[in-house]
Short mmCIF file of C-alpha atoms in Angstrom, two decimals:
data_model
loop_
_atom_site.label_atom_id
_atom_site.label_comp_id
_atom_site.label_asym_id
_atom_site.label_seq_id
_atom_site.Cartn_x
_atom_site.Cartn_y
_atom_site.Cartn_z
CA MET A 1 38.89 25.56 -19.04
CA ARG A 2 36.91 29.06 -19.51
CA TYR A 3 34.01 27.15 -20.48
CA ILE A 4 34.31 24.31 -17.45
CA THR A 5 35.12 26.97 -15.02
CA PRO A 6 31.64 28.61 -15.42
CA LEU A 7 29.62 25.35 -15.19
CA PHE A 8 31.31 24.01 -12.15
CA PHE A 9 30.08 26.81 -10.47
CA ILE A 10 26.82 26.39 -11.56
CA ILE A 11 26.90 23.09 -10.81
CA LEU A 12 28.50 24.16 -7.05
CA PHE A 13 25.78 26.83 -6.72
CA HIS A 14 23.09 24.29 -7.10
CA PHE A 15 24.47 21.65 -4.81
CA TYR A 16 25.02 24.28 -1.96
CA THR A 17 21.47 25.59 -2.63
CA PHE A 18 19.85 21.87 -2.43
CA SER A 19 22.13 21.38 0.49
CA GLN A 20 20.75 24.66 2.41
CA GLU A 21 17.27 23.53 1.66
CA TYR A 22 17.87 20.21 2.70
CA ASN A 23 19.12 21.16 6.05
CA ASN A 24 16.86 23.80 6.89
CA SER A 25 14.02 20.86 6.38
CA LEU A 26 15.77 18.65 8.84
CA ILE A 27 16.22 21.79 11.63
CA ASP A 28 12.38 22.25 10.84
CA ASN A 29 11.82 18.66 11.94
CA LYS A 30 12.41 18.55 15.93
CA PHE A 31 12.39 15.00 15.86
CA VAL A 32 15.35 14.02 13.43
CA ASP A 33 18.23 13.69 16.37
CA PHE A 34 15.48 10.66 17.73
CA GLY A 35 15.34 9.06 14.04
CA ILE A 36 12.25 10.87 13.01
CA TYR A 37 12.04 12.18 9.75
CA ASP A 38 8.58 12.90 8.76
CA THR A 39 7.50 16.29 8.84
CA ASP A 40 3.51 15.69 8.38
CA LEU A 41 3.04 13.99 12.09
CA LEU A 42 0.24 14.95 13.87
CA SER A 43 0.80 17.74 15.59
CA ALA A 44 1.92 18.28 19.66
CA LYS A 45 -1.26 20.95 19.90
CA PHE A 46 -3.84 18.11 18.32
CA HIS A 47 -2.76 15.68 21.00
CA LEU A 48 -2.70 18.27 23.94
CA ASP A 49 -6.49 19.23 22.65
CA ARG A 50 -7.49 15.35 22.54
CA ARG A 51 -6.18 15.07 26.29
CA LYS A 52 -8.12 18.32 27.24
CA ALA A 53 -11.13 16.96 25.68
CA VAL A 54 -10.87 13.33 27.55
CA LYS A 55 -10.68 15.28 31.15
CA THR A 56 -13.83 17.45 30.36
CA PHE A 57 -15.74 13.67 30.54
CA LEU A 58 -13.93 13.02 34.01
CA PRO A 59 -15.84 13.22 37.03
CA GLU A 60 -14.67 15.49 39.65
CA ASN A 61 -11.82 13.52 42.33
CA SER A 62 -11.10 11.01 39.11
CA MET A 63 -8.28 10.31 37.51
CA ALA A 64 -7.81 8.18 34.20
CA ILE A 65 -4.90 5.40 33.01
CA PHE A 66 -4.28 4.76 29.48
CA TYR A 67 -1.48 2.58 28.57
CA SER A 68 0.99 2.14 25.40
CA GLY A 69 1.00 -1.09 22.97
CA LYS A 70 3.79 -3.56 24.20
CA SER A 71 6.90 -5.75 22.33
CA MET A 72 5.84 -8.82 22.04
CA VAL A 73 8.14 -11.78 20.83
CA ARG A 74 7.78 -12.97 17.25
CA SER A 75 9.95 -15.85 18.01
CA ASN A 76 12.94 -17.17 20.33
CA ASP A 77 14.85 -13.56 20.38
CA VAL A 78 12.63 -12.06 17.57
CA ASP A 79 9.90 -9.18 18.29
CA TYR A 80 7.13 -8.40 16.15
CA GLU A 81 7.03 -4.98 14.43
CA PHE A 82 5.82 -2.79 17.30
CA HIS A 83 2.61 -1.19 16.96
CA GLN A 84 1.24 1.50 19.35
CA ASP A 85 -2.23 1.07 21.12
CA PRO A 86 -4.45 3.67 19.01
CA ASN A 87 -6.04 5.34 21.96
CA PHE A 88 -2.83 6.20 23.90
CA TYR A 89 -1.03 7.51 20.37
CA TYR A 90 -4.09 9.72 20.11
CA LEU A 91 -3.42 11.13 23.00
CA THR A 92 0.09 11.58 23.16
CA GLY A 93 1.92 11.42 19.58
CA LEU A 94 4.39 8.45 21.71
CA ASN A 95 5.17 5.87 19.33
CA GLU A 96 7.20 3.86 22.09
CA PRO A 97 5.74 0.43 24.11
CA ASN A 98 5.87 0.06 27.65
CA SER A 99 4.87 3.46 29.04
CA ALA A 100 1.19 4.55 30.33
CA LEU A 101 -0.59 8.46 30.78
CA VAL A 102 -2.15 9.56 33.60
CA LEU A 103 -4.95 12.05 33.44
CA PHE A 104 -6.15 14.31 36.34
CA LYS A 105 -9.29 16.07 36.56
CA ASN A 106 -8.37 18.31 38.99
CA PRO A 107 -4.23 19.49 39.32
CA VAL A 108 -2.27 17.45 41.82
CA VAL A 109 1.16 17.64 43.11
CA LEU A 110 4.37 15.85 41.92
CA ASP A 111 7.81 16.65 43.09
CA GLN A 112 6.77 19.86 43.65
CA ASP A 113 4.92 20.33 40.69
CA THR A 114 1.24 20.88 39.94
CA ILE A 115 0.22 18.91 36.95
CA SER A 116 -2.95 17.40 35.39
CA GLU A 117 -0.86 14.86 33.39
CA LEU A 118 1.80 12.64 33.76
CA LEU A 119 3.47 10.05 31.46
CA LEU A 120 5.37 7.38 32.85
CA ILE A 121 7.91 6.15 30.15
CA LYS A 122 10.94 3.98 30.16
CA LYS A 123 14.30 6.36 30.51
CA ARG A 124 16.47 6.42 27.37
CA ASN A 125 19.06 3.39 27.32
CA GLU A 126 22.17 4.05 25.60
CA ASN A 127 23.28 0.51 24.86
CA SER A 128 19.90 -0.49 23.99
CA GLU A 129 19.65 1.99 21.36
CA ILE A 130 22.65 0.77 19.66
CA TRP A 131 20.12 -1.95 18.73
CA VAL A 132 17.41 -0.49 17.95
CA GLY A 133 17.44 3.47 17.83
CA LYS A 134 17.11 6.42 19.77
CA LYS A 135 14.03 7.00 22.18
CA LEU A 136 12.43 9.99 23.45
CA GLY A 137 12.92 9.19 26.66
CA ILE A 138 11.78 11.48 29.74
CA LYS A 139 12.87 14.83 28.64
CA GLY A 140 12.74 14.10 24.69
CA SER A 141 8.98 13.57 25.28
CA GLU A 142 8.61 16.74 27.34
CA LYS A 143 10.15 18.58 25.12
CA PHE A 144 8.76 17.53 21.58
CA LEU A 145 5.69 16.01 22.44
CA GLU A 146 5.08 18.95 24.81
CA LEU A 147 4.06 16.50 27.40
CA GLU A 148 3.24 18.23 31.26
CA LYS A 149 5.66 15.88 33.30
CA SER A 150 7.04 12.57 32.32
CA PHE A 151 8.63 10.17 34.81
CA ASP A 152 10.67 6.91 34.69
CA ILE A 153 7.75 4.17 34.66
CA ASP A 154 10.57 1.94 36.73
CA GLN A 155 11.54 4.20 39.24
CA PHE A 156 7.84 5.90 39.55
CA ASN A 157 6.19 5.45 43.41
CA TRP A 158 2.35 6.11 43.99
CA ALA A 159 2.97 7.56 47.15
CA GLU A 160 5.07 10.48 45.70
CA ILE A 161 1.31 11.86 44.18
CA ASP A 162 -1.45 12.94 47.04
CA LEU A 163 -4.19 10.51 45.36
CA SER A 164 -6.45 11.12 48.92
CA THR A 165 -9.03 13.58 46.99
CA ILE A 166 -8.94 10.89 44.10
CA ASP A 167 -12.03 8.44 44.34
CA SER A 168 -12.30 6.78 41.25
CA LEU A 169 -10.40 5.29 38.12
CA PHE A 170 -11.06 5.35 34.29
CA VAL A 171 -9.03 2.61 32.64
CA HIS A 172 -9.35 1.43 28.98
CA ASP A 173 -8.08 -2.05 29.70
CA ASN A 174 -8.96 -3.52 33.23
CA TYR A 175 -6.65 -6.75 31.89
CA LYS A 176 -3.51 -4.86 31.84
CA LEU A 177 -4.16 -2.70 34.93
CA GLY A 178 -3.70 -5.70 36.96
CA HIS A 179 -0.73 -7.08 34.89
CA LEU A 180 1.62 -4.29 34.58
CA SER A 181 4.09 -4.20 37.10
CA ILE A 182 4.03 -0.41 37.70
CA PHE A 183 0.26 -0.87 39.42
CA ASN A 184 1.25 -3.57 41.39
CA LYS A 185 3.44 -1.53 44.03
CA ASP A 186 1.99 -1.19 47.41
CA PHE A 187 0.17 2.00 48.09
CA ASN A 188 0.11 2.30 51.58
CA GLY A 189 -0.45 -1.68 52.04
CA THR A 190 -2.64 -1.94 48.93
CA HIS A 191 -2.58 -2.09 44.90
CA LEU A 192 -3.49 0.80 42.73
CA TYR A 193 -6.56 -1.03 41.38
CA GLU A 194 -7.58 -2.02 44.71
CA LYS A 195 -7.67 1.24 46.22
CA PHE A 196 -10.97 2.95 43.94
CA ASN A 197 -13.46 2.47 41.76
CA ILE A 198 -12.63 1.37 38.75
CA ASN A 199 -14.57 1.97 35.56
CA GLU A 200 -13.39 0.68 32.34
CA ILE A 201 -17.14 0.86 30.24
CA GLU A 202 -17.27 4.99 30.55
CA ILE A 203 -13.45 5.80 28.90
CA GLN A 204 -14.38 3.47 26.01
CA ASN A 205 -17.61 5.43 25.13
CA TRP A 206 -15.30 8.58 25.34
CA MET A 207 -13.20 7.35 22.94
CA ALA A 208 -15.50 6.52 20.62
CA GLN A 209 -17.10 9.71 20.82
CA LEU A 210 -13.51 11.92 20.27
CA ARG A 211 -12.40 9.80 17.47
CA GLU A 212 -15.58 8.96 15.24
CA VAL A 213 -15.38 12.45 14.07
CA LYS A 214 -12.07 13.65 12.54
CA SER A 215 -10.22 16.85 12.67
CA GLU A 216 -8.65 18.31 9.51
CA GLU A 217 -5.44 17.21 10.67
CA GLU A 218 -6.96 13.72 10.73
CA LEU A 219 -8.72 13.98 7.35
CA VAL A 220 -5.26 14.68 5.89
CA LEU A 221 -3.60 11.91 7.04
CA LEU A 222 -6.60 9.66 6.07
CA ARG A 223 -6.52 11.32 2.41
CA LYS A 224 -3.03 10.48 2.07
CA ALA A 225 -3.63 6.69 3.38
CA ILE A 226 -6.65 6.11 0.89
CA SER A 227 -4.73 7.77 -2.18
CA ILE A 228 -1.66 5.30 -1.58
CA THR A 229 -4.08 2.34 -1.47
CA CYS A 230 -5.98 3.87 -4.42
CA ASP A 231 -2.70 3.89 -6.58
CA ALA A 232 -2.29 0.20 -5.56
CA GLN A 233 -5.03 -1.09 -6.31
CA ASN A 234 -4.91 1.03 -10.07
CA GLU A 235 -1.47 -0.89 -10.17
CA LEU A 236 -2.81 -4.14 -9.68
CA MET A 237 -5.36 -3.84 -12.15
CA LYS A 238 -2.35 -3.05 -14.70
CA VAL A 239 -0.46 -6.00 -14.17
CA LEU A 240 -2.84 -8.38 -13.00
CA LYS A 241 -2.81 -11.93 -15.47
CA PRO A 242 -2.97 -15.32 -15.55
CA GLY A 243 -0.31 -17.49 -13.71
CA MET A 244 -0.02 -14.81 -11.43
CA LYS A 245 -0.35 -16.53 -7.91
CA GLU A 246 -1.97 -14.22 -5.18
CA TYR A 247 0.99 -13.76 -3.05
CA GLN A 248 2.34 -11.81 -6.33
CA ALA A 249 -0.56 -9.63 -6.40
CA GLU A 250 -0.39 -8.74 -2.59
CA ALA A 251 3.30 -8.09 -3.31
CA VAL A 252 2.43 -5.07 -6.13
CA VAL A 253 0.21 -3.62 -3.94
CA GLU A 254 2.03 -3.67 -0.98
CA ALA A 255 5.20 -2.65 -2.72
CA VAL A 256 3.09 0.56 -3.99
CA PHE A 257 2.54 1.01 -0.08
CA LYS A 258 6.17 1.33 0.50
CA LEU A 259 7.03 3.14 -2.42
CA LYS A 260 3.98 5.88 -1.35
CA GLY A 261 5.47 5.98 2.04
CA ALA A 262 3.33 4.30 3.87
CA GLU A 263 4.68 2.56 7.30
CA TYR A 264 2.43 -0.54 7.29
CA PRO A 265 -0.43 -2.42 5.81
CA GLY A 266 -3.51 -1.27 7.95
CA TYR A 267 -4.23 -4.81 8.24
CA PRO A 268 -3.54 -8.41 6.71
CA SER A 269 -3.94 -7.91 2.88
CA ILE A 270 -6.80 -10.18 1.52
CA VAL A 271 -5.95 -10.96 -2.03
CA GLY A 272 -8.32 -14.29 -2.60
CA ALA A 273 -8.95 -15.92 -6.20
CA ALA A 274 -11.55 -18.27 -6.99
CA GLU A 275 -13.14 -19.99 -3.97
CA ASN A 276 -11.10 -17.54 -2.00
CA SER A 277 -12.87 -14.80 -2.91
CA CYS A 278 -15.99 -15.96 -0.58
CA ILE A 279 -13.67 -15.96 2.40
CA LEU A 280 -14.39 -13.04 4.02
CA HIS A 281 -10.81 -12.38 5.68
CA TYR A 282 -8.97 -14.97 3.80
CA THR A 283 -4.86 -13.66 3.92
CA THR A 284 -3.19 -17.45 3.16
CA ASN A 285 -2.83 -16.05 -0.50
CA ARG A 286 -0.91 -18.56 -2.03
CA LYS A 287 -2.97 -19.73 -5.06
CA THR A 288 -1.58 -19.61 -8.32
CA MET A 289 -4.83 -17.86 -10.64
CA LYS A 290 -6.54 -19.07 -13.85
CA GLY A 291 -7.98 -16.45 -16.44
CA ASN A 292 -11.30 -17.68 -15.44
CA HIS A 293 -10.94 -16.60 -11.84
CA LEU A 294 -12.24 -13.62 -10.25
CA LEU A 295 -9.79 -11.81 -7.68
CA LEU A 296 -10.72 -10.06 -4.46
CA SER A 297 -8.32 -7.28 -3.22
CA ASP A 298 -9.46 -5.93 0.33
CA VAL A 299 -6.58 -3.98 1.55
CA GLY A 300 -5.43 -0.66 2.89
CA ALA A 301 -1.95 1.54 3.32
CA GLU A 302 -1.41 2.74 7.03
CA TYR A 303 0.13 6.34 7.14
CA HIS A 304 1.18 7.95 10.29
CA GLY A 305 -1.00 5.57 12.05
CA TYR A 306 -4.51 5.88 9.75
CA THR A 307 -5.25 3.39 7.51
CA ALA A 308 -7.08 3.27 4.37
CA ASP A 309 -9.94 0.40 3.44
CA VAL A 310 -10.66 0.15 -0.42
CA THR A 311 -12.00 -3.35 -1.97
CA ARG A 312 -12.13 -3.99 -5.50
CA THR A 313 -12.98 -7.32 -7.33
CA ILE A 314 -11.67 -7.72 -10.62
CA PRO A 315 -11.26 -10.50 -13.39
CA VAL A 316 -8.01 -12.44 -14.03
CA ASP A 317 -8.22 -12.43 -17.80
CA GLY A 318 -9.36 -8.65 -17.56
CA LYS A 319 -12.76 -9.72 -18.77
CA TYR A 320 -16.09 -10.25 -16.64
CA THR A 321 -18.51 -13.53 -17.69
CA LYS A 322 -22.06 -12.98 -17.69
CA GLU A 323 -22.67 -14.09 -14.16
CA GLU A 324 -19.57 -12.22 -12.91
CA LYS A 325 -21.38 -8.76 -14.63
CA ILE A 326 -24.71 -9.76 -13.37
CA ILE A 327 -23.58 -9.98 -9.60
CA TYR A 328 -21.03 -7.16 -9.74
CA ASP A 329 -23.83 -4.89 -10.77
CA ILE A 330 -25.93 -5.86 -7.90
CA VAL A 331 -23.51 -5.39 -5.11
CA LEU A 332 -22.42 -1.71 -7.18
CA GLU A 333 -26.46 -0.85 -6.81
CA ALA A 334 -26.46 -1.64 -3.74
CA GLN A 335 -23.42 0.17 -2.83
CA GLU A 336 -24.57 2.90 -4.44
CA LYS A 337 -27.77 3.80 -2.95
CA ALA A 338 -26.31 3.20 0.47
CA ILE A 339 -23.48 5.97 0.08
CA ALA A 340 -25.73 8.04 -1.42
CA GLU A 341 -27.66 7.70 2.02
CA CYS A 342 -24.36 8.89 3.64
CA ARG A 343 -25.67 12.17 5.05
CA PRO A 344 -25.54 14.29 8.52
CA GLY A 345 -28.68 13.08 10.65
CA ASN A 346 -29.07 9.98 8.90
CA PRO A 347 -28.97 6.67 11.38
CA PHE A 348 -25.16 4.39 11.00
CA TYR A 349 -26.87 1.69 10.10
CA ILE A 350 -28.86 3.01 7.21
CA THR A 351 -26.40 1.66 4.80
CA ASN A 352 -26.80 -1.76 6.02
CA THR A 353 -30.32 -1.29 5.65
CA ILE A 354 -30.44 -0.36 1.93
CA ALA A 355 -27.68 -2.59 0.84
CA THR A 356 -29.45 -5.64 2.33
CA THR A 357 -32.86 -4.38 0.77
CA VAL A 358 -31.42 -4.10 -2.90
CA ILE A 359 -29.09 -7.21 -2.46
CA SER A 360 -31.94 -9.32 -1.36
CA GLN A 361 -34.50 -7.98 -4.11
CA ARG A 362 -31.89 -9.04 -6.92
CA LEU A 363 -31.07 -12.33 -5.76
CA GLN A 364 -34.82 -13.43 -5.37
CA GLU A 365 -35.20 -12.14 -9.30
CA LEU A 366 -32.32 -14.15 -10.47
CA GLY A 367 -33.72 -17.15 -8.51
CA ILE A 368 -30.64 -17.68 -6.00
CA ILE A 369 -32.76 -17.30 -2.82
CA LYS A 370 -36.77 -17.56 -2.48
CA SER A 371 -36.92 -15.33 0.48
CA PRO A 372 -35.73 -12.60 2.39
CA PHE A 373 -34.34 -14.46 4.84
CA GLU A 374 -32.07 -16.34 2.97
CA ILE A 375 -29.96 -13.39 2.66
CA ARG A 376 -27.58 -14.24 5.20
CA ARG A 377 -26.47 -16.87 3.31
CA TYR A 378 -24.83 -14.75 0.40
CA PHE A 379 -24.27 -11.40 2.28
CA MET A 380 -23.14 -12.29 5.73
CA HIS A 381 -21.16 -8.92 7.19
CA GLY A 382 -22.62 -5.64 7.63
CA THR A 383 -22.00 -3.06 5.07
CA SER A 384 -20.14 0.03 7.10
CA HIS A 385 -17.64 0.53 9.93
CA TYR A 386 -15.88 3.63 10.78
CA LEU A 387 -12.21 4.48 9.41
CA GLY A 388 -9.46 6.00 11.52
CA LEU A 389 -6.31 4.70 13.64
CA ASP A 390 -8.07 1.76 13.39
CA VAL A 391 -9.17 -0.21 10.11
CA HIS A 392 -12.60 -0.86 12.31
CA ASP A 393 -12.43 2.42 14.60
CA PRO A 394 -14.81 3.24 17.35
CA GLY A 395 -17.66 5.13 17.16
CA THR A 396 -21.07 5.89 18.75
CA MET A 397 -23.24 3.97 15.96
CA GLY A 398 -25.63 6.89 16.16
CA ASN A 399 -26.99 9.47 13.08
CA PHE A 400 -24.27 9.96 10.86
CA LEU A 401 -21.70 13.18 11.88
CA PRO A 402 -20.26 15.41 9.57
CA ASN A 403 -16.20 14.80 9.21
CA THR A 404 -17.07 10.81 10.34
CA VAL A 405 -15.27 8.55 7.76
CA ILE A 406 -16.77 5.07 7.15
CA THR A 407 -16.58 2.57 4.93
CA VAL A 408 -19.54 1.41 2.51
CA GLU A 409 -18.85 -2.10 1.42
CA PRO A 410 -21.64 -4.91 0.34
CA GLY A 411 -20.81 -8.16 -0.81
CA ILE A 412 -22.40 -10.97 -2.27
CA TYR A 413 -20.57 -14.49 -1.86
CA ILE A 414 -21.82 -17.54 -3.64
CA LYS A 415 -19.27 -20.69 -2.61
CA LYS A 416 -19.51 -24.25 -4.49
CA GLY A 417 -21.72 -25.88 -3.29
CA SER A 418 -24.32 -23.55 -2.92
CA PRO A 419 -28.26 -24.33 -2.99
CA CYS A 420 -28.55 -22.56 -6.60
CA ASP A 421 -27.46 -23.15 -9.74
CA PRO A 422 -23.57 -23.77 -10.04
CA LYS A 423 -23.21 -21.50 -12.83
CA TRP A 424 -22.75 -18.81 -9.99
CA TRP A 425 -20.48 -20.84 -7.72
CA ASN A 426 -17.44 -19.48 -6.53
CA ILE A 427 -18.39 -15.76 -7.31
CA GLY A 428 -17.42 -13.47 -4.37
CA ILE A 429 -17.70 -10.22 -5.19
CA ARG A 430 -17.42 -7.26 -1.93
CA ILE A 431 -16.87 -3.32 -3.61
CA GLU A 432 -15.93 -1.36 -1.04
CA ASP A 433 -14.95 2.60 -0.80
CA ASP A 434 -13.99 4.76 2.16
CA ILE A 435 -16.74 7.74 2.72
CA LEU A 436 -16.45 11.02 4.22
CA ILE A 437 -19.63 12.47 5.63
CA THR A 438 -19.61 16.11 4.99
CA ASN A 439 -22.27 18.75 5.65
CA SER A 440 -24.08 18.08 2.45
CA ALA A 441 -23.38 15.14 -0.31
CA PRO A 442 -21.34 12.32 0.76
CA GLU A 443 -17.44 12.58 -0.39
CA ASN A 444 -15.81 8.82 -2.17
CA LEU A 445 -12.21 9.54 -0.76
CA SER A 446 -11.59 6.19 -2.88
CA GLY A 447 -13.24 7.33 -6.06
CA CYS A 448 -10.06 7.40 -7.80
CA VAL A 449 -10.45 3.31 -8.62
CA PRO A 450 -12.63 2.35 -11.10
CA ARG A 451 -15.84 0.74 -9.91
CA THR A 452 -18.07 -0.14 -12.64
CA THR A 453 -17.27 -3.55 -14.66
CA LYS A 454 -16.30 -1.47 -18.12
CA GLU A 455 -14.60 0.96 -16.25
CA ILE A 456 -12.46 -1.77 -14.75
CA GLU A 457 -12.00 -3.75 -18.17
CA LEU A 458 -10.50 -0.68 -19.62
CA ALA A 459 -8.07 0.07 -16.85
CA MET A 460 -6.92 -3.40 -17.04
CA LYS A 461 -5.94 -2.82 -20.60
CA LYS A 462 -3.02 -0.32 -19.53
CA GLN A 463 0.61 -0.73 -18.76
CA SER A 464 1.84 -0.38 -15.48
CA GLU A 465 5.22 1.75 -15.39
CA LEU A 466 5.86 0.72 -12.15
CA PHE A 467 5.95 -3.07 -12.75
CA LYS A 468 7.02 -3.50 -16.33
CA GLU A 469 8.27 -6.85 -15.69
CA PHE A 470 4.84 -8.13 -15.41
#
């Protein structure tokens, strides 16, 4: 016993230490009582600063209204998994439906309080929370999200606010303004949306300006989402083999997303082999893959609202054919030359101009097209889009600014029956990376995934530790 007792106390000590650290981590997370366990969410200060930024755009005597997402029925009494409206999340950090945020340029009086922002939210319902978990509600949103004033959306009366000085209303979705019950309530004989001059366009422009340039907090989350996506693409290269279904490749990717902490895919995973590699947004993902097929995998993990977008095109049997390699290298050349020009001050569309020029020239050299005007038969989409809370994030499409994240994703898609030598048919190749505009050279945030044919072939010879059954 004299040997067991010291060991017992050593184990007890380590267990106690672990418990204390665990409890302290929960105490540090002020949201844990509401079922929110992540400690790396955007800070309340971030959202507060974003609301302040919106107010700088507002003209005198005006207010702006933003709406949350709403629950959507999938079938019968089952809803789709809720996803918050990105603009609403950007300004509040709230991940609950059926809410509205009102911002005032000049302070107004409500319930003896002078406020410049108001959150209208569903109050907590204990019976509902038995089924769906705890909600922040009125008090929780004020305390944890540090919103100035919250009020029950079902009980709110616009007559309680003196809006006599307000002459213009800015909304980010005019359709919702006329269909949410809170805005259909009478306001001295008229509806709110009938009382003011309503502007929907300007607020979209403001949000595009704000969301285009990412803060350091946002970049942390974007890097995390992209890193998870890179891990998923790397694992897919290790396990892919003839006889697998497209949906099995999708399952590998999305399993890595979950294992690494992503809440969702940022968009439906595009995993298309052979002829399906030529369908830009193919999501059926049911085909059985053969050794002579190419697999195009366009996927992105979503982490705390921010999504990645990374595409690789890989040979199912681990070896590119001569024709596949030729087309692949053209796309890679176009991508590398486009990425090199992702520098501050350059126009947004420069990536598309460069990629289109390279692909057009090379396809003419191969005899696949005879003139530059035929390029859109085989490269029919743009080369870049902004990335952030949306996979196609809003932005101004102006000159590149530091701390902006874009994709660079040229492609060539030669479907069966195309007017060229049949040896090129069913070769669909896209290479997509997530690029951070810096004050100097661009940074490829997804560069940890192999990009050249040689690198990919070598990666596909490796064994997966996560998916040994494959």
